[in-house]
mmCIF file of C-alpha atoms (C1' of nucleotides) in Angstrom:
data_model
loop_
_atom_site.group_PDB
_atom_site.id
_atom_site.type_symbol
_atom_site.label_atom_id
_atom_site.label_comp_id
_atom_site.label_asym_id
_atom_site.label_seq_id
_atom_site.Cartn_x
_atom_site.Cartn_y
_atom_site.Cartn_z
ATOM 1 C CA UNK A 7 -153.031 -75.777 -35.933
ATOM 2 C CA UNK A 8 -153.936 -72.704 -37.932
ATOM 3 C CA UNK A 9 -152.556 -71.771 -41.305
ATOM 4 C CA UNK A 10 -149.591 -69.465 -41.361
ATOM 5 C CA UNK A 11 -147.696 -68.051 -44.278
ATOM 6 C CA UNK A 12 -144.380 -68.484 -42.478
ATOM 7 C CA UNK A 13 -144.973 -72.150 -41.814
ATOM 8 C CA UNK A 14 -146.039 -72.747 -45.382
ATOM 9 C CA UNK A 15 -142.860 -71.135 -46.632
ATOM 10 C CA UNK A 16 -140.811 -73.309 -44.318
ATOM 11 C CA UNK A 17 -142.470 -76.448 -45.645
ATOM 12 C CA UNK A 18 -141.841 -75.328 -49.189
ATOM 13 C CA UNK A 19 -138.165 -74.769 -48.431
ATOM 14 C CA UNK A 20 -137.801 -78.093 -46.666
ATOM 15 C CA UNK A 21 -139.623 -80.113 -49.288
ATOM 16 C CA UNK A 22 -137.747 -78.475 -52.129
ATOM 17 C CA UNK A 23 -134.331 -79.020 -50.649
ATOM 18 C CA UNK A 24 -131.972 -81.966 -50.501
ATOM 19 C CA UNK A 25 -129.565 -80.200 -48.168
ATOM 20 C CA UNK A 26 -131.200 -80.990 -44.816
ATOM 21 C CA UNK A 27 -130.916 -77.416 -43.578
ATOM 22 C CA UNK A 28 -130.454 -76.316 -39.993
ATOM 23 C CA UNK A 29 -132.831 -73.880 -38.305
ATOM 24 C CA UNK A 30 -130.416 -71.045 -38.947
ATOM 25 C CA UNK A 31 -130.137 -71.954 -42.629
ATOM 26 C CA UNK A 32 -133.898 -72.012 -43.001
ATOM 27 C CA UNK A 33 -134.024 -68.678 -41.223
ATOM 28 C CA UNK A 34 -131.439 -67.201 -43.586
ATOM 29 C CA UNK A 35 -133.320 -68.541 -46.600
ATOM 30 C CA UNK A 36 -136.615 -67.104 -45.386
ATOM 31 C CA UNK A 37 -135.128 -63.717 -44.680
ATOM 32 C CA UNK A 38 -134.441 -63.268 -48.373
ATOM 33 C CA UNK A 39 -138.136 -62.831 -49.005
ATOM 34 C CA UNK A 40 -139.276 -61.759 -45.584
ATOM 35 C CA UNK A 41 -136.660 -59.768 -43.689
ATOM 36 C CA UNK A 42 -138.997 -59.538 -40.709
ATOM 37 C CA UNK A 43 -139.114 -63.252 -40.018
ATOM 38 C CA UNK A 44 -137.925 -64.195 -36.557
ATOM 39 C CA UNK A 45 -135.673 -67.046 -35.489
ATOM 40 C CA UNK A 46 -138.124 -67.792 -32.716
ATOM 41 C CA UNK A 47 -140.827 -68.422 -35.279
ATOM 42 C CA UNK A 48 -138.584 -70.761 -37.225
ATOM 43 C CA UNK A 49 -137.750 -72.794 -34.143
ATOM 44 C CA UNK A 50 -141.365 -72.847 -32.963
ATOM 45 C CA UNK A 51 -142.601 -74.049 -36.315
ATOM 46 C CA UNK A 52 -139.897 -76.671 -36.662
ATOM 47 C CA UNK A 53 -140.902 -78.064 -33.282
ATOM 48 C CA UNK A 54 -144.554 -78.173 -34.319
ATOM 49 C CA UNK A 55 -143.878 -79.705 -37.707
ATOM 50 C CA UNK A 56 -141.627 -82.322 -36.159
ATOM 51 C CA UNK A 57 -144.263 -83.145 -33.573
ATOM 52 C CA UNK A 58 -146.853 -83.451 -36.300
ATOM 53 C CA UNK A 59 -144.532 -85.670 -38.318
ATOM 54 C CA UNK A 60 -144.293 -83.381 -41.336
ATOM 55 C CA UNK A 61 -140.562 -83.008 -41.012
ATOM 56 C CA UNK A 62 -137.839 -85.116 -39.472
ATOM 57 C CA UNK A 63 -135.177 -83.977 -37.033
ATOM 58 C CA UNK A 64 -131.677 -85.230 -37.703
ATOM 59 C CA UNK A 65 -129.609 -85.228 -34.535
ATOM 60 C CA UNK A 66 -125.912 -85.599 -35.181
ATOM 61 C CA UNK A 67 -122.640 -85.469 -33.346
ATOM 62 C CA UNK A 68 -122.020 -82.125 -34.950
ATOM 63 C CA UNK A 69 -123.128 -78.827 -33.428
ATOM 64 C CA UNK A 70 -126.676 -78.300 -34.541
ATOM 65 C CA UNK A 71 -129.827 -80.079 -35.578
ATOM 66 C CA UNK A 72 -130.691 -80.621 -39.236
ATOM 67 C CA UNK A 73 -134.190 -81.017 -40.626
ATOM 68 C CA UNK A 74 -135.442 -83.200 -43.415
ATOM 69 C CA UNK A 75 -138.592 -82.402 -45.360
ATOM 70 C CA UNK A 76 -138.735 -85.944 -46.690
ATOM 71 C CA UNK A 77 -140.530 -88.235 -44.284
ATOM 72 C CA UNK A 78 -140.142 -91.465 -46.204
ATOM 73 C CA UNK A 79 -138.038 -93.743 -44.050
ATOM 74 C CA UNK A 80 -134.419 -93.454 -45.079
ATOM 75 C CA UNK A 81 -130.984 -93.017 -43.534
ATOM 76 C CA UNK A 82 -128.214 -90.462 -43.723
ATOM 77 C CA UNK A 83 -124.507 -90.237 -44.215
ATOM 78 C CA UNK A 84 -122.817 -87.270 -42.573
ATOM 79 C CA UNK A 85 -119.378 -86.089 -43.568
ATOM 80 C CA UNK A 86 -117.115 -85.424 -40.615
ATOM 81 C CA UNK A 87 -115.114 -83.026 -42.705
ATOM 82 C CA UNK A 88 -117.664 -80.743 -44.349
ATOM 83 C CA UNK A 89 -120.637 -81.589 -42.158
ATOM 84 C CA UNK A 90 -122.973 -82.130 -45.111
ATOM 85 C CA UNK A 91 -125.873 -84.530 -44.662
ATOM 86 C CA UNK A 92 -126.503 -86.935 -47.541
ATOM 87 C CA UNK A 93 -129.437 -89.255 -48.182
ATOM 88 C CA UNK A 94 -128.716 -92.947 -48.421
ATOM 89 C CA UNK A 95 -130.656 -95.325 -50.575
ATOM 90 C CA UNK A 96 -130.634 -98.462 -48.465
ATOM 91 C CA UNK A 97 -133.652 -100.345 -47.286
ATOM 92 C CA UNK A 98 -134.817 -99.721 -43.687
ATOM 93 C CA UNK A 99 -133.630 -102.248 -41.130
ATOM 94 C CA UNK A 100 -136.355 -104.302 -39.539
ATOM 95 C CA UNK A 101 -135.397 -104.533 -35.896
ATOM 96 C CA UNK A 102 -137.959 -102.453 -33.997
ATOM 97 C CA UNK A 103 -140.129 -105.469 -33.189
ATOM 98 C CA UNK A 104 -137.095 -107.463 -32.212
ATOM 99 C CA UNK A 105 -135.989 -104.754 -29.796
ATOM 100 C CA UNK A 106 -139.472 -104.552 -28.328
ATOM 101 C CA UNK A 107 -139.511 -108.248 -27.651
ATOM 102 C CA UNK A 108 -135.974 -108.609 -26.411
ATOM 103 C CA UNK A 109 -136.154 -105.537 -24.258
ATOM 104 C CA UNK A 110 -139.795 -105.401 -23.264
ATOM 105 C CA UNK A 111 -140.358 -101.836 -24.394
ATOM 106 C CA UNK A 112 -142.428 -99.906 -26.923
ATOM 107 C CA UNK A 113 -140.342 -98.784 -29.886
ATOM 108 C CA UNK A 114 -141.612 -95.798 -31.838
ATOM 109 C CA UNK A 115 -138.739 -95.611 -34.286
ATOM 110 C CA UNK A 116 -134.998 -95.551 -34.725
ATOM 111 C CA UNK A 117 -132.240 -93.358 -36.042
ATOM 112 C CA UNK A 118 -129.354 -94.684 -38.089
ATOM 113 C CA UNK A 119 -126.567 -92.374 -39.167
ATOM 114 C CA UNK A 120 -123.343 -93.263 -40.942
ATOM 115 C CA UNK A 121 -120.300 -91.071 -40.389
ATOM 116 C CA UNK A 122 -117.154 -90.701 -42.446
ATOM 117 C CA UNK A 123 -115.653 -88.666 -45.272
ATOM 118 C CA UNK A 124 -117.639 -87.926 -48.402
ATOM 119 C CA UNK A 125 -116.133 -88.401 -51.825
ATOM 120 C CA UNK A 126 -116.058 -84.688 -52.448
ATOM 121 C CA UNK A 127 -113.946 -84.051 -49.348
ATOM 122 C CA UNK A 128 -111.733 -87.043 -49.966
ATOM 123 C CA UNK A 129 -110.891 -85.855 -53.433
ATOM 124 C CA UNK A 130 -110.203 -82.278 -52.481
ATOM 125 C CA UNK A 131 -108.282 -83.219 -49.321
ATOM 126 C CA UNK A 132 -110.362 -80.758 -47.336
ATOM 127 C CA UNK B 11 -101.387 -87.350 -23.019
ATOM 128 C CA UNK B 12 -100.146 -87.145 -19.430
ATOM 129 C CA UNK B 13 -101.629 -88.895 -16.461
ATOM 130 C CA UNK B 14 -104.187 -86.984 -14.453
ATOM 131 C CA UNK B 15 -106.051 -87.989 -11.361
ATOM 132 C CA UNK B 16 -109.237 -86.337 -12.597
ATOM 133 C CA UNK B 17 -109.219 -88.220 -15.868
ATOM 134 C CA UNK B 18 -108.552 -91.492 -14.099
ATOM 135 C CA UNK B 19 -111.534 -90.880 -11.834
ATOM 136 C CA UNK B 20 -113.704 -90.107 -14.834
ATOM 137 C CA UNK B 21 -112.730 -93.363 -16.499
ATOM 138 C CA UNK B 22 -113.452 -95.265 -13.322
ATOM 139 C CA UNK B 23 -116.907 -93.696 -13.093
ATOM 140 C CA UNK B 24 -117.669 -94.359 -16.739
ATOM 141 C CA UNK B 25 -116.461 -97.930 -16.750
ATOM 142 C CA UNK B 26 -118.275 -98.741 -13.554
ATOM 143 C CA UNK B 27 -121.588 -97.340 -14.648
ATOM 144 C CA UNK B 28 -124.386 -98.658 -16.799
ATOM 145 C CA UNK B 29 -126.249 -95.347 -16.772
ATOM 146 C CA UNK B 30 -124.475 -93.589 -19.662
ATOM 147 C CA UNK B 31 -124.045 -90.358 -17.712
ATOM 148 C CA UNK B 32 -124.000 -86.849 -19.124
ATOM 149 C CA UNK B 33 -121.108 -84.472 -18.524
ATOM 150 C CA UNK B 34 -123.069 -82.770 -15.772
ATOM 151 C CA UNK B 35 -123.807 -86.089 -14.084
ATOM 152 C CA UNK B 36 -120.150 -87.079 -14.162
ATOM 153 C CA UNK B 37 -119.301 -83.654 -12.777
ATOM 154 C CA UNK B 38 -121.793 -84.084 -9.932
ATOM 155 C CA UNK B 39 -120.440 -87.529 -9.144
ATOM 156 C CA UNK B 40 -116.861 -86.289 -9.089
ATOM 157 C CA UNK B 41 -117.686 -83.368 -6.857
ATOM 158 C CA UNK B 42 -118.591 -85.768 -4.086
ATOM 159 C CA UNK B 43 -114.943 -86.637 -3.597
ATOM 160 C CA UNK B 44 -113.357 -83.559 -5.088
ATOM 161 C CA UNK B 45 -115.412 -80.408 -4.591
ATOM 162 C CA UNK B 46 -112.815 -78.413 -6.513
ATOM 163 C CA UNK B 47 -113.278 -80.246 -9.799
ATOM 164 C CA UNK B 48 -114.293 -78.002 -12.664
ATOM 165 C CA UNK B 49 -116.897 -78.560 -15.337
ATOM 166 C CA UNK B 50 -114.396 -77.351 -17.898
ATOM 167 C CA UNK B 51 -112.066 -80.176 -16.929
ATOM 168 C CA UNK B 52 -114.830 -82.715 -17.279
ATOM 169 C CA UNK B 53 -115.722 -81.503 -20.747
ATOM 170 C CA UNK B 54 -112.092 -81.275 -21.817
ATOM 171 C CA UNK B 55 -111.374 -84.798 -20.671
ATOM 172 C CA UNK B 56 -114.505 -86.201 -22.239
ATOM 173 C CA UNK B 57 -113.463 -84.693 -25.542
ATOM 174 C CA UNK B 58 -110.001 -86.206 -25.264
ATOM 175 C CA UNK B 59 -111.219 -89.613 -24.193
ATOM 176 C CA UNK B 60 -113.728 -89.660 -27.008
ATOM 177 C CA UNK B 61 -111.065 -88.674 -29.500
ATOM 178 C CA UNK B 62 -108.806 -91.401 -28.178
ATOM 179 C CA UNK B 63 -111.634 -93.910 -28.406
ATOM 180 C CA UNK B 64 -111.740 -94.738 -24.697
ATOM 181 C CA UNK B 65 -115.329 -93.599 -24.330
ATOM 182 C CA UNK B 66 -118.219 -93.249 -26.737
ATOM 183 C CA UNK B 67 -120.421 -90.202 -27.235
ATOM 184 C CA UNK B 68 -124.127 -90.882 -27.506
ATOM 185 C CA UNK B 69 -125.883 -88.093 -29.367
ATOM 186 C CA UNK B 70 -129.621 -88.162 -28.935
ATOM 187 C CA UNK B 71 -132.652 -86.128 -29.765
ATOM 188 C CA UNK B 72 -132.839 -85.137 -26.137
ATOM 189 C CA UNK B 73 -131.029 -82.103 -24.693
ATOM 190 C CA UNK B 74 -127.560 -83.253 -23.838
ATOM 191 C CA UNK B 75 -124.871 -85.719 -24.781
ATOM 192 C CA UNK B 76 -124.435 -88.992 -22.912
ATOM 193 C CA UNK B 77 -121.193 -90.917 -22.607
ATOM 194 C CA UNK B 78 -120.573 -94.644 -22.570
ATOM 195 C CA UNK B 79 -117.519 -96.184 -20.949
ATOM 196 C CA UNK B 80 -118.113 -99.428 -22.809
ATOM 197 C CA UNK B 81 -116.532 -99.315 -26.237
ATOM 198 C CA UNK B 82 -117.632 -102.735 -27.462
ATOM 199 C CA UNK B 83 -119.895 -102.108 -30.430
ATOM 200 C CA UNK B 84 -123.482 -102.098 -29.269
ATOM 201 C CA UNK B 85 -126.631 -100.031 -29.648
ATOM 202 C CA UNK B 86 -128.942 -98.099 -27.363
ATOM 203 C CA UNK B 87 -132.580 -97.678 -26.592
ATOM 204 C CA UNK B 88 -133.594 -94.279 -25.244
ATOM 205 C CA UNK B 89 -136.860 -93.714 -23.426
ATOM 206 C CA UNK B 90 -138.724 -90.655 -24.645
ATOM 207 C CA UNK B 91 -140.445 -90.409 -21.301
ATOM 208 C CA UNK B 92 -137.684 -90.678 -18.703
ATOM 209 C CA UNK B 93 -134.720 -90.064 -21.003
ATOM 210 C CA UNK B 94 -132.769 -93.043 -19.705
ATOM 211 C CA UNK B 95 -130.299 -94.724 -22.057
ATOM 212 C CA UNK B 96 -130.328 -98.527 -22.093
ATOM 213 C CA UNK B 97 -127.904 -100.969 -23.662
ATOM 214 C CA UNK B 98 -129.261 -103.321 -26.295
ATOM 215 C CA UNK B 99 -127.940 -106.770 -26.894
ATOM 216 C CA UNK B 100 -128.320 -107.115 -30.629
ATOM 217 C CA UNK B 101 -125.568 -107.873 -33.065
ATOM 218 C CA UNK B 102 -124.035 -104.958 -34.990
ATOM 219 C CA UNK B 103 -125.429 -104.374 -38.452
ATOM 220 C CA UNK B 104 -122.982 -104.906 -41.280
ATOM 221 C CA UNK B 105 -123.650 -102.087 -43.695
ATOM 222 C CA UNK B 106 -120.641 -99.800 -43.550
ATOM 223 C CA UNK B 107 -118.961 -101.419 -46.560
ATOM 224 C CA UNK B 108 -122.210 -101.395 -48.444
ATOM 225 C CA UNK B 109 -122.634 -97.676 -47.831
ATOM 226 C CA UNK B 110 -119.072 -97.007 -48.916
ATOM 227 C CA UNK B 111 -119.614 -98.819 -52.170
ATOM 228 C CA UNK B 112 -123.051 -97.483 -52.955
ATOM 229 C CA UNK B 113 -122.179 -93.964 -52.000
ATOM 230 C CA UNK B 114 -118.486 -93.747 -52.846
ATOM 231 C CA UNK B 115 -117.408 -92.485 -49.436
ATOM 232 C CA UNK B 116 -115.230 -93.569 -46.529
ATOM 233 C CA UNK B 117 -117.330 -94.772 -43.589
ATOM 234 C CA UNK B 118 -115.716 -94.632 -40.164
ATOM 235 C CA UNK B 119 -118.718 -95.882 -38.220
ATOM 236 C CA UNK B 120 -122.401 -95.532 -37.568
ATOM 237 C CA UNK B 121 -124.845 -94.710 -34.824
ATOM 238 C CA UNK B 122 -128.084 -96.613 -34.292
ATOM 239 C CA UNK B 123 -130.509 -95.529 -31.606
ATOM 240 C CA UNK B 124 -133.972 -96.863 -30.909
ATOM 241 C CA UNK B 125 -136.535 -94.541 -29.342
ATOM 242 C CA UNK B 126 -139.740 -95.340 -27.500
ATOM 243 C CA UNK B 127 -141.091 -95.968 -24.017
ATOM 244 C CA UNK B 128 -139.276 -98.234 -21.589
ATOM 245 C CA UNK B 129 -141.142 -100.881 -19.641
ATOM 246 C CA UNK B 130 -140.633 -99.025 -16.416
ATOM 247 C CA UNK B 131 -142.323 -95.891 -17.741
ATOM 248 C CA UNK B 132 -145.053 -97.845 -19.483
ATOM 249 C CA UNK B 133 -145.971 -99.597 -16.272
ATOM 250 C CA UNK B 134 -145.939 -96.516 -14.103
ATOM 251 C CA UNK B 135 -147.705 -94.337 -16.697
ATOM 252 C CA UNK B 136 -145.085 -91.628 -16.222
ATOM 253 C "C1'" DG C 13 -164.038 -62.686 -30.662
ATOM 254 C "C1'" DT C 14 -160.907 -66.204 -29.322
ATOM 255 C "C1'" DA C 15 -157.258 -69.163 -30.077
ATOM 256 C "C1'" DT C 16 -153.201 -69.401 -32.745
ATOM 257 C "C1'" DC C 17 -149.030 -66.990 -34.656
ATOM 258 C "C1'" DT C 18 -145.567 -63.689 -34.968
ATOM 259 C "C1'" DG C 19 -141.597 -60.431 -34.079
ATOM 260 C "C1'" DC C 20 -138.670 -58.916 -30.715
ATOM 261 C "C1'" DA C 21 -135.661 -59.139 -27.032
ATOM 262 C "C1'" DA C 22 -134.210 -61.232 -23.078
ATOM 263 C "C1'" DA C 23 -133.256 -65.645 -20.907
ATOM 264 C "C1'" DT C 24 -131.525 -70.577 -20.787
ATOM 265 C "C1'" DC C 25 -128.422 -73.976 -20.804
ATOM 266 C "C1'" DA C 26 -124.996 -77.091 -22.522
ATOM 267 C "C1'" DT C 27 -120.531 -76.587 -23.950
ATOM 268 C "C1'" DT C 28 -116.142 -73.984 -24.919
ATOM 269 C "C1'" DT C 29 -112.318 -71.071 -24.012
ATOM 270 C "C1'" DG C 30 -108.617 -67.679 -22.101
ATOM 271 C "C1'" DC C 31 -105.555 -67.346 -18.572
ATOM 272 C "C1'" DA C 32 -102.727 -67.859 -14.610
ATOM 273 C "C1'" DT C 33 -101.415 -71.731 -11.777
ATOM 274 C "C1'" DT C 34 -100.237 -76.563 -10.750
ATOM 275 C "C1'" DC C 35 -98.819 -81.152 -12.064
ATOM 276 C "C1'" DT C 36 -96.423 -84.850 -14.845
ATOM 277 C "C1'" DG C 37 -92.457 -86.785 -16.989
ATOM 278 C "C1'" DC D 1 -87.822 -77.162 -17.087
ATOM 279 C "C1'" DA D 2 -91.472 -77.828 -20.883
ATOM 280 C "C1'" DG D 3 -95.656 -79.454 -22.105
ATOM 281 C "C1'" DA D 4 -99.988 -80.993 -20.366
ATOM 282 C "C1'" DA D 5 -103.874 -80.500 -17.230
ATOM 283 C "C1'" DT D 6 -106.640 -77.810 -13.972
ATOM 284 C "C1'" DG D 7 -109.793 -74.325 -11.745
ATOM 285 C "C1'" DC D 8 -112.183 -70.389 -12.457
ATOM 286 C "C1'" DA D 9 -114.865 -67.207 -14.677
ATOM 287 C "C1'" DA D 10 -116.295 -65.232 -18.761
ATOM 288 C "C1'" DA D 11 -117.822 -66.149 -23.514
ATOM 289 C "C1'" DT D 12 -120.301 -68.711 -27.076
ATOM 290 C "C1'" DG D 13 -123.976 -70.357 -29.623
ATOM 291 C "C1'" DA D 14 -128.015 -72.964 -30.410
ATOM 292 C "C1'" DT D 15 -132.450 -73.004 -28.771
ATOM 293 C "C1'" DT D 16 -136.368 -71.338 -25.774
ATOM 294 C "C1'" DT D 17 -139.539 -68.188 -23.862
ATOM 295 C "C1'" DG D 18 -142.449 -64.021 -22.141
ATOM 296 C "C1'" DC D 19 -145.087 -60.616 -23.976
ATOM 297 C "C1'" DA D 20 -147.843 -57.442 -26.688
ATOM 298 C "C1'" DG D 21 -149.544 -56.937 -31.186
ATOM 299 C "C1'" DA D 22 -151.291 -59.280 -35.654
ATOM 300 C "C1'" DT D 23 -153.700 -63.051 -38.013
ATOM 301 C "C1'" DA D 24 -156.757 -67.096 -38.902
ATOM 302 C "C1'" DC D 25 -161.263 -69.059 -38.577
#
DNA sequence: GTATCTGCAAATCATTTGCATTCTG
DNA sequence: CAGAATGCAAATGATTTGCAGATAC
């Protein structure tokens, strides 16, 4: 993988953000400084970075995919009202081995997402 | 919600299947006996049944959404090679309350999916 | 110089929706 | 009959892709 200014910018945005942006949000953010940037490039780079393990895809029951620049194992809470993705500070569950044994498969990882209403939405009856 | 033959058929297919079909697969199955059935109807009914809690959406990192006619709480293993969705027989984790307290939110549920390679794919080097 | 990236625009593909018609209660 | 459900076809919207030019090493 060669260096590219666009990809570096994307990593900077993802690492510096707690909002777990979507591809379109990253695109919008990048356009502020580089109006020429293409959505195709954003998607291509996100796929590469995910493959490489530098960012994490967050697949939800809502419309589109979110990306997380923090690769330390952690889980998310997603608000069904506003759609925001929040980080949770709970220790990782230790079941991968158990699943492998019980189910005779090779587990590479797991995804755990909590859904509900965040305190902000609850208080403002959104 | 009124009775409809199409929706009844969908429920029968979902309850009688362990394959966690996608909307398109349910559509294909239904077409065998009713060539007039419309994809729109399938999607509309899936949305209603999910809302009502009669079926469960399974959102994955793969292309499309799978549906589960079994609503007993359980988790899934999804093969990154063949894409099949398997049921796991492990007891539900008990963290919803904990998340609510730690994070001051209302948790309605959670989704836990294990990813990896199933034994079938591992053995046939797919 | 060659492989890797990029912008652009067109293509994909799952899912949604408007509308006129048909069915359920 | 009134509201709900359907088929059909067109629309949507996120994501992907082909291609020719630009960039990295």
